[in-house]
């Protein structure tokens, strides 16, 4: 089974939530671990980068065996310059994830959702 990466954008097309579920198709020892590790590392690096920019009070972070969720909250209360930095970092993350998916399409599935029907 592949990992499923779900990205939800708010009405301003800003990454609002990222969820990663599953273990990137790991079937037995040695198969797919590098993909799973890369996916997890990218997502955890995003969390560390954005919390360094905007602080912990703007995120909900959950991690458990095979599950990782990062939800951006209170976007409307964020200063304009911090919003710009967040956009840059989150767009960099998405470039990395999409690149990983192109290299390992059997291990990672990706879907995007937009709030307010966009």
Short mmCIF file of N, CA and C in Angstrom, two decimals:
data_model
loop_
_atom_site.label_atom_id
_atom_site.label_comp_id
_atom_site.label_asym_id
_atom_site.label_seq_id
_atom_site.Cartn_x
_atom_site.Cartn_y
_atom_site.Cartn_z
N UNK A 1 0.84 -1.19 0.00
CA UNK A 1 0.00 0.00 0.00
C UNK A 1 0.89 1.25 0.00
N UNK A 2 0.51 2.22 -0.76
CA UNK A 2 1.26 3.46 -0.87
C UNK A 2 0.89 4.43 0.24
N UNK A 3 1.81 5.32 0.55
CA UNK A 3 1.47 6.44 1.43
C UNK A 3 0.53 7.35 0.68
N UNK A 4 -0.36 7.99 1.41
CA UNK A 4 -1.28 8.95 0.80
C UNK A 4 -0.99 10.31 1.39
N UNK A 5 -0.65 11.25 0.53
CA UNK A 5 -0.39 12.62 0.93
C UNK A 5 -1.61 13.44 0.50
N UNK A 6 -2.27 14.07 1.47
CA UNK A 6 -3.41 14.92 1.18
C UNK A 6 -3.06 16.34 1.57
N UNK A 7 -3.25 17.25 0.63
CA UNK A 7 -2.97 18.66 0.85
C UNK A 7 -4.28 19.42 0.71
N UNK A 8 -4.60 20.24 1.71
CA UNK A 8 -5.82 21.05 1.67
C UNK A 8 -5.41 22.51 1.63
N UNK A 9 -5.97 23.23 0.67
CA UNK A 9 -5.71 24.66 0.52
C UNK A 9 -6.91 25.45 1.03
N UNK A 10 -6.65 26.63 1.59
CA UNK A 10 -7.76 27.49 2.00
C UNK A 10 -8.29 28.26 0.80
N UNK A 11 -9.23 29.16 1.03
CA UNK A 11 -9.86 29.91 -0.06
C UNK A 11 -8.89 30.84 -0.77
N UNK A 12 -7.73 31.13 -0.16
CA UNK A 12 -6.70 31.97 -0.78
C UNK A 12 -5.61 31.13 -1.45
N UNK A 13 -5.87 29.84 -1.61
CA UNK A 13 -4.92 28.88 -2.20
C UNK A 13 -3.63 28.76 -1.40
N UNK A 14 -3.75 28.89 -0.08
CA UNK A 14 -2.63 28.72 0.84
C UNK A 14 -2.73 27.32 1.44
N UNK A 15 -1.59 26.62 1.52
CA UNK A 15 -1.58 25.29 2.13
C UNK A 15 -2.05 25.40 3.58
N UNK A 16 -3.16 24.77 3.88
CA UNK A 16 -3.74 24.86 5.21
C UNK A 16 -3.52 23.59 6.03
N UNK A 17 -3.47 22.45 5.36
CA UNK A 17 -3.31 21.19 6.07
C UNK A 17 -2.61 20.19 5.17
N UNK A 18 -1.71 19.44 5.76
CA UNK A 18 -1.07 18.34 5.05
C UNK A 18 -1.19 17.10 5.94
N UNK A 19 -1.60 16.01 5.33
CA UNK A 19 -1.72 14.75 6.04
C UNK A 19 -0.98 13.68 5.25
N UNK A 20 -0.17 12.91 5.94
CA UNK A 20 0.55 11.80 5.33
C UNK A 20 0.15 10.54 6.09
N UNK A 21 -0.40 9.57 5.34
CA UNK A 21 -0.85 8.33 5.95
C UNK A 21 -0.20 7.14 5.26
N UNK A 22 0.22 6.19 6.05
CA UNK A 22 0.79 4.96 5.51
C UNK A 22 2.30 4.97 5.47
N UNK A 23 2.84 3.84 5.08
CA UNK A 23 4.29 3.64 5.09
C UNK A 23 4.89 3.44 3.70
N UNK A 24 4.45 4.20 2.73
CA UNK A 24 5.05 4.25 1.39
C UNK A 24 5.28 2.89 0.77
N UNK A 25 4.31 2.00 0.89
CA UNK A 25 4.39 0.73 0.18
C UNK A 25 5.34 -0.29 0.73
N UNK A 26 5.79 -0.11 1.94
CA UNK A 26 6.74 -1.06 2.52
C UNK A 26 6.09 -2.43 2.63
N UNK A 27 6.69 -3.41 2.00
CA UNK A 27 6.16 -4.77 2.02
C UNK A 27 6.98 -5.68 2.91
N UNK A 28 8.28 -5.53 2.85
CA UNK A 28 9.17 -6.30 3.70
C UNK A 28 10.44 -5.49 3.91
N UNK A 29 11.26 -5.93 4.78
CA UNK A 29 12.48 -5.21 5.12
C UNK A 29 13.27 -4.81 3.87
N UNK A 30 13.59 -3.52 3.79
CA UNK A 30 14.41 -3.02 2.69
C UNK A 30 13.64 -2.48 1.50
N UNK A 31 12.35 -2.76 1.38
CA UNK A 31 11.56 -2.30 0.24
C UNK A 31 10.77 -1.05 0.59
N UNK A 32 11.16 0.07 0.03
CA UNK A 32 10.39 1.30 0.20
C UNK A 32 10.78 2.15 1.39
N UNK A 33 11.68 1.66 2.21
CA UNK A 33 12.05 2.43 3.41
C UNK A 33 12.61 3.80 3.06
N UNK A 34 13.44 3.87 2.02
CA UNK A 34 14.05 5.15 1.67
C UNK A 34 12.99 6.17 1.26
N UNK A 35 11.92 5.71 0.60
CA UNK A 35 10.85 6.62 0.20
C UNK A 35 10.07 7.08 1.42
N UNK A 36 9.77 6.15 2.30
CA UNK A 36 9.04 6.48 3.53
C UNK A 36 9.84 7.48 4.37
N UNK A 37 11.13 7.24 4.50
CA UNK A 37 11.99 8.13 5.28
C UNK A 37 12.06 9.51 4.63
N UNK A 38 12.19 9.56 3.32
CA UNK A 38 12.26 10.85 2.61
C UNK A 38 10.97 11.64 2.80
N UNK A 39 9.85 10.99 2.65
CA UNK A 39 8.54 11.64 2.80
C UNK A 39 8.37 12.18 4.22
N UNK A 40 8.69 11.37 5.20
CA UNK A 40 8.58 11.78 6.59
C UNK A 40 9.53 12.94 6.91
N UNK A 41 10.75 12.85 6.40
CA UNK A 41 11.74 13.89 6.65
C UNK A 41 11.32 15.22 6.05
N UNK A 42 10.83 15.20 4.81
CA UNK A 42 10.36 16.43 4.18
C UNK A 42 9.23 17.08 4.99
N UNK A 43 8.29 16.26 5.44
CA UNK A 43 7.14 16.79 6.16
C UNK A 43 7.53 17.32 7.53
N UNK A 44 8.41 16.61 8.22
CA UNK A 44 8.86 17.09 9.52
C UNK A 44 9.73 18.34 9.38
N UNK A 45 10.50 18.42 8.29
CA UNK A 45 11.30 19.63 8.04
C UNK A 45 10.39 20.82 7.77
N UNK A 46 9.29 20.60 7.06
CA UNK A 46 8.31 21.67 6.84
C UNK A 46 7.80 22.17 8.19
N UNK A 47 7.43 21.25 9.05
CA UNK A 47 6.92 21.64 10.37
C UNK A 47 7.95 22.49 11.13
N UNK A 48 9.17 22.05 11.16
CA UNK A 48 10.20 22.79 11.89
C UNK A 48 10.47 24.17 11.27
N UNK A 49 10.46 24.23 9.95
CA UNK A 49 10.70 25.50 9.26
C UNK A 49 9.58 26.49 9.52
N UNK A 50 8.35 26.04 9.38
CA UNK A 50 7.24 26.99 9.54
C UNK A 50 7.03 27.39 10.99
N UNK A 51 7.29 26.50 11.92
CA UNK A 51 7.17 26.91 13.32
C UNK A 51 8.27 27.89 13.68
N UNK A 52 9.43 27.78 13.05
CA UNK A 52 10.49 28.76 13.28
C UNK A 52 10.09 30.13 12.74
N UNK A 53 9.30 30.14 11.68
CA UNK A 53 8.86 31.39 11.07
C UNK A 53 7.70 32.01 11.85
N UNK A 54 6.67 31.22 12.13
CA UNK A 54 5.44 31.79 12.70
C UNK A 54 5.15 31.38 14.14
N UNK A 55 5.82 30.38 14.66
CA UNK A 55 5.60 29.94 16.04
C UNK A 55 4.62 28.77 16.13
N UNK A 56 4.67 28.09 17.26
CA UNK A 56 3.84 26.90 17.49
C UNK A 56 2.35 27.19 17.59
N UNK A 57 1.98 28.39 17.99
CA UNK A 57 0.57 28.68 18.22
C UNK A 57 -0.24 28.72 16.93
N UNK A 58 0.40 28.64 15.78
CA UNK A 58 -0.31 28.66 14.51
C UNK A 58 -0.45 27.28 13.88
N UNK A 59 -0.07 26.23 14.62
CA UNK A 59 -0.12 24.88 14.05
C UNK A 59 -0.65 23.86 15.03
N UNK A 60 -1.30 22.86 14.46
CA UNK A 60 -1.62 21.62 15.17
C UNK A 60 -0.81 20.54 14.49
N UNK A 61 -0.05 19.79 15.25
CA UNK A 61 0.85 18.78 14.71
C UNK A 61 0.56 17.47 15.41
N UNK A 62 0.31 16.43 14.62
CA UNK A 62 0.08 15.10 15.16
C UNK A 62 0.97 14.12 14.43
N UNK A 63 1.58 13.25 15.18
CA UNK A 63 2.39 12.19 14.56
C UNK A 63 2.16 10.91 15.35
N UNK A 64 1.98 9.82 14.63
CA UNK A 64 1.78 8.51 15.21
C UNK A 64 2.25 7.51 14.16
N UNK A 65 2.46 6.32 14.51
CA UNK A 65 2.96 5.30 13.59
C UNK A 65 2.21 5.32 12.26
N UNK A 66 2.87 5.78 11.21
CA UNK A 66 2.28 5.80 9.88
C UNK A 66 1.32 6.95 9.62
N UNK A 67 1.27 7.92 10.51
CA UNK A 67 0.36 9.06 10.34
C UNK A 67 1.05 10.34 10.79
N UNK A 68 0.94 11.37 9.97
CA UNK A 68 1.48 12.67 10.31
C UNK A 68 0.53 13.73 9.76
N UNK A 69 0.16 14.68 10.60
CA UNK A 69 -0.75 15.74 10.18
C UNK A 69 -0.22 17.08 10.68
N UNK A 70 -0.25 18.05 9.79
CA UNK A 70 0.16 19.41 10.11
C UNK A 70 -0.93 20.35 9.62
N UNK A 71 -1.58 21.01 10.56
CA UNK A 71 -2.68 21.92 10.22
C UNK A 71 -2.31 23.34 10.63
N UNK A 72 -2.42 24.25 9.70
CA UNK A 72 -2.14 25.66 9.92
C UNK A 72 -3.43 26.32 10.40
N UNK A 73 -3.38 26.95 11.56
CA UNK A 73 -4.57 27.60 12.12
C UNK A 73 -4.32 29.09 12.31
N UNK A 74 -5.36 29.84 12.38
CA UNK A 74 -5.30 31.29 12.63
C UNK A 74 -4.51 32.06 11.57
N UNK A 75 -4.61 31.62 10.33
CA UNK A 75 -3.89 32.29 9.24
C UNK A 75 -4.24 33.77 9.17
N UNK A 76 -5.49 34.09 9.40
CA UNK A 76 -5.94 35.48 9.33
C UNK A 76 -5.28 36.37 10.38
N UNK A 77 -4.73 35.80 11.43
CA UNK A 77 -4.09 36.58 12.49
C UNK A 77 -2.58 36.74 12.28
N UNK A 78 -2.07 36.17 11.21
CA UNK A 78 -0.64 36.20 10.93
C UNK A 78 -0.26 37.51 10.23
N UNK A 79 0.89 38.05 10.60
CA UNK A 79 1.40 39.27 9.97
C UNK A 79 1.69 39.02 8.50
N UNK A 80 1.57 40.05 7.69
CA UNK A 80 1.74 39.95 6.24
C UNK A 80 3.09 39.36 5.84
N UNK A 81 4.18 39.83 6.46
CA UNK A 81 5.50 39.31 6.09
C UNK A 81 5.66 37.84 6.47
N UNK A 82 5.03 37.42 7.55
CA UNK A 82 5.08 36.02 7.96
C UNK A 82 4.27 35.15 6.99
N UNK A 83 3.16 35.70 6.48
CA UNK A 83 2.38 34.97 5.48
C UNK A 83 3.22 34.71 4.24
N UNK A 84 3.97 35.71 3.81
CA UNK A 84 4.82 35.56 2.62
C UNK A 84 5.88 34.49 2.85
N UNK A 85 6.52 34.51 4.02
CA UNK A 85 7.54 33.50 4.33
C UNK A 85 6.94 32.10 4.37
N UNK A 86 5.76 31.99 4.98
CA UNK A 86 5.08 30.70 5.04
C UNK A 86 4.78 30.18 3.64
N UNK A 87 4.29 31.05 2.76
CA UNK A 87 3.99 30.64 1.39
C UNK A 87 5.23 30.10 0.69
N UNK A 88 6.35 30.77 0.86
CA UNK A 88 7.60 30.35 0.22
C UNK A 88 8.03 28.98 0.72
N UNK A 89 8.02 28.80 2.03
CA UNK A 89 8.45 27.53 2.62
C UNK A 89 7.50 26.39 2.23
N UNK A 90 6.20 26.64 2.31
CA UNK A 90 5.24 25.58 1.98
C UNK A 90 5.28 25.24 0.49
N UNK A 91 5.51 26.23 -0.37
CA UNK A 91 5.65 25.94 -1.79
C UNK A 91 6.91 25.11 -2.06
N UNK A 92 7.99 25.39 -1.35
CA UNK A 92 9.20 24.59 -1.47
C UNK A 92 8.95 23.15 -1.06
N UNK A 93 8.20 22.96 0.00
CA UNK A 93 7.83 21.61 0.45
C UNK A 93 7.07 20.87 -0.65
N UNK A 94 6.08 21.56 -1.24
CA UNK A 94 5.27 20.92 -2.27
C UNK A 94 6.11 20.54 -3.50
N UNK A 95 7.09 21.36 -3.84
CA UNK A 95 8.00 21.02 -4.94
C UNK A 95 8.75 19.73 -4.60
N UNK A 96 9.24 19.64 -3.37
CA UNK A 96 9.96 18.43 -2.94
C UNK A 96 9.09 17.20 -2.95
N UNK A 97 7.88 17.32 -2.43
CA UNK A 97 6.96 16.18 -2.39
C UNK A 97 6.59 15.72 -3.80
N UNK A 98 6.26 16.67 -4.66
CA UNK A 98 5.86 16.30 -6.02
C UNK A 98 7.02 15.68 -6.79
N UNK A 99 8.23 16.11 -6.51
CA UNK A 99 9.41 15.51 -7.13
C UNK A 99 9.58 14.06 -6.66
N UNK A 100 9.41 13.84 -5.38
CA UNK A 100 9.50 12.50 -4.81
C UNK A 100 8.42 11.59 -5.41
N UNK A 101 7.24 12.12 -5.59
CA UNK A 101 6.14 11.34 -6.16
C UNK A 101 6.44 10.96 -7.61
N UNK A 102 7.02 11.89 -8.37
CA UNK A 102 7.39 11.58 -9.77
C UNK A 102 8.42 10.45 -9.82
N UNK A 103 9.33 10.44 -8.87
CA UNK A 103 10.37 9.40 -8.85
C UNK A 103 9.84 8.06 -8.36
N UNK A 104 8.86 8.08 -7.47
CA UNK A 104 8.36 6.85 -6.84
C UNK A 104 6.83 6.81 -6.85
N UNK A 105 6.21 6.81 -8.02
CA UNK A 105 4.75 6.88 -8.09
C UNK A 105 4.03 5.66 -7.50
N UNK A 106 4.70 4.53 -7.39
CA UNK A 106 4.06 3.35 -6.82
C UNK A 106 4.03 3.40 -5.29
N UNK A 107 4.82 4.29 -4.70
CA UNK A 107 4.92 4.34 -3.25
C UNK A 107 4.13 5.48 -2.61
N UNK A 108 3.82 6.52 -3.39
CA UNK A 108 3.15 7.70 -2.82
C UNK A 108 2.02 8.13 -3.73
N UNK A 109 0.85 8.33 -3.16
CA UNK A 109 -0.30 8.88 -3.88
C UNK A 109 -0.57 10.27 -3.32
N UNK A 110 -1.00 11.16 -4.19
CA UNK A 110 -1.15 12.56 -3.81
C UNK A 110 -2.53 13.06 -4.22
N UNK A 111 -3.15 13.82 -3.33
CA UNK A 111 -4.41 14.46 -3.71
C UNK A 111 -4.49 15.84 -3.07
N UNK A 112 -5.13 16.74 -3.80
CA UNK A 112 -5.31 18.11 -3.35
C UNK A 112 -6.79 18.38 -3.16
N UNK A 113 -7.10 19.17 -2.17
CA UNK A 113 -8.48 19.60 -1.92
C UNK A 113 -8.45 21.10 -1.69
N UNK A 114 -9.52 21.75 -2.10
CA UNK A 114 -9.65 23.20 -1.90
C UNK A 114 -10.91 23.47 -1.12
N UNK A 115 -10.80 24.33 -0.11
CA UNK A 115 -11.98 24.73 0.65
C UNK A 115 -12.82 25.68 -0.19
N UNK A 116 -14.08 25.76 0.09
CA UNK A 116 -15.03 26.64 -0.60
C UNK A 116 -15.20 26.30 -2.06
N UNK A 117 -15.01 25.02 -2.40
CA UNK A 117 -15.32 24.53 -3.72
C UNK A 117 -14.43 25.02 -4.86
N UNK A 118 -13.28 25.65 -4.56
CA UNK A 118 -12.40 26.09 -5.63
C UNK A 118 -11.53 24.97 -6.13
#
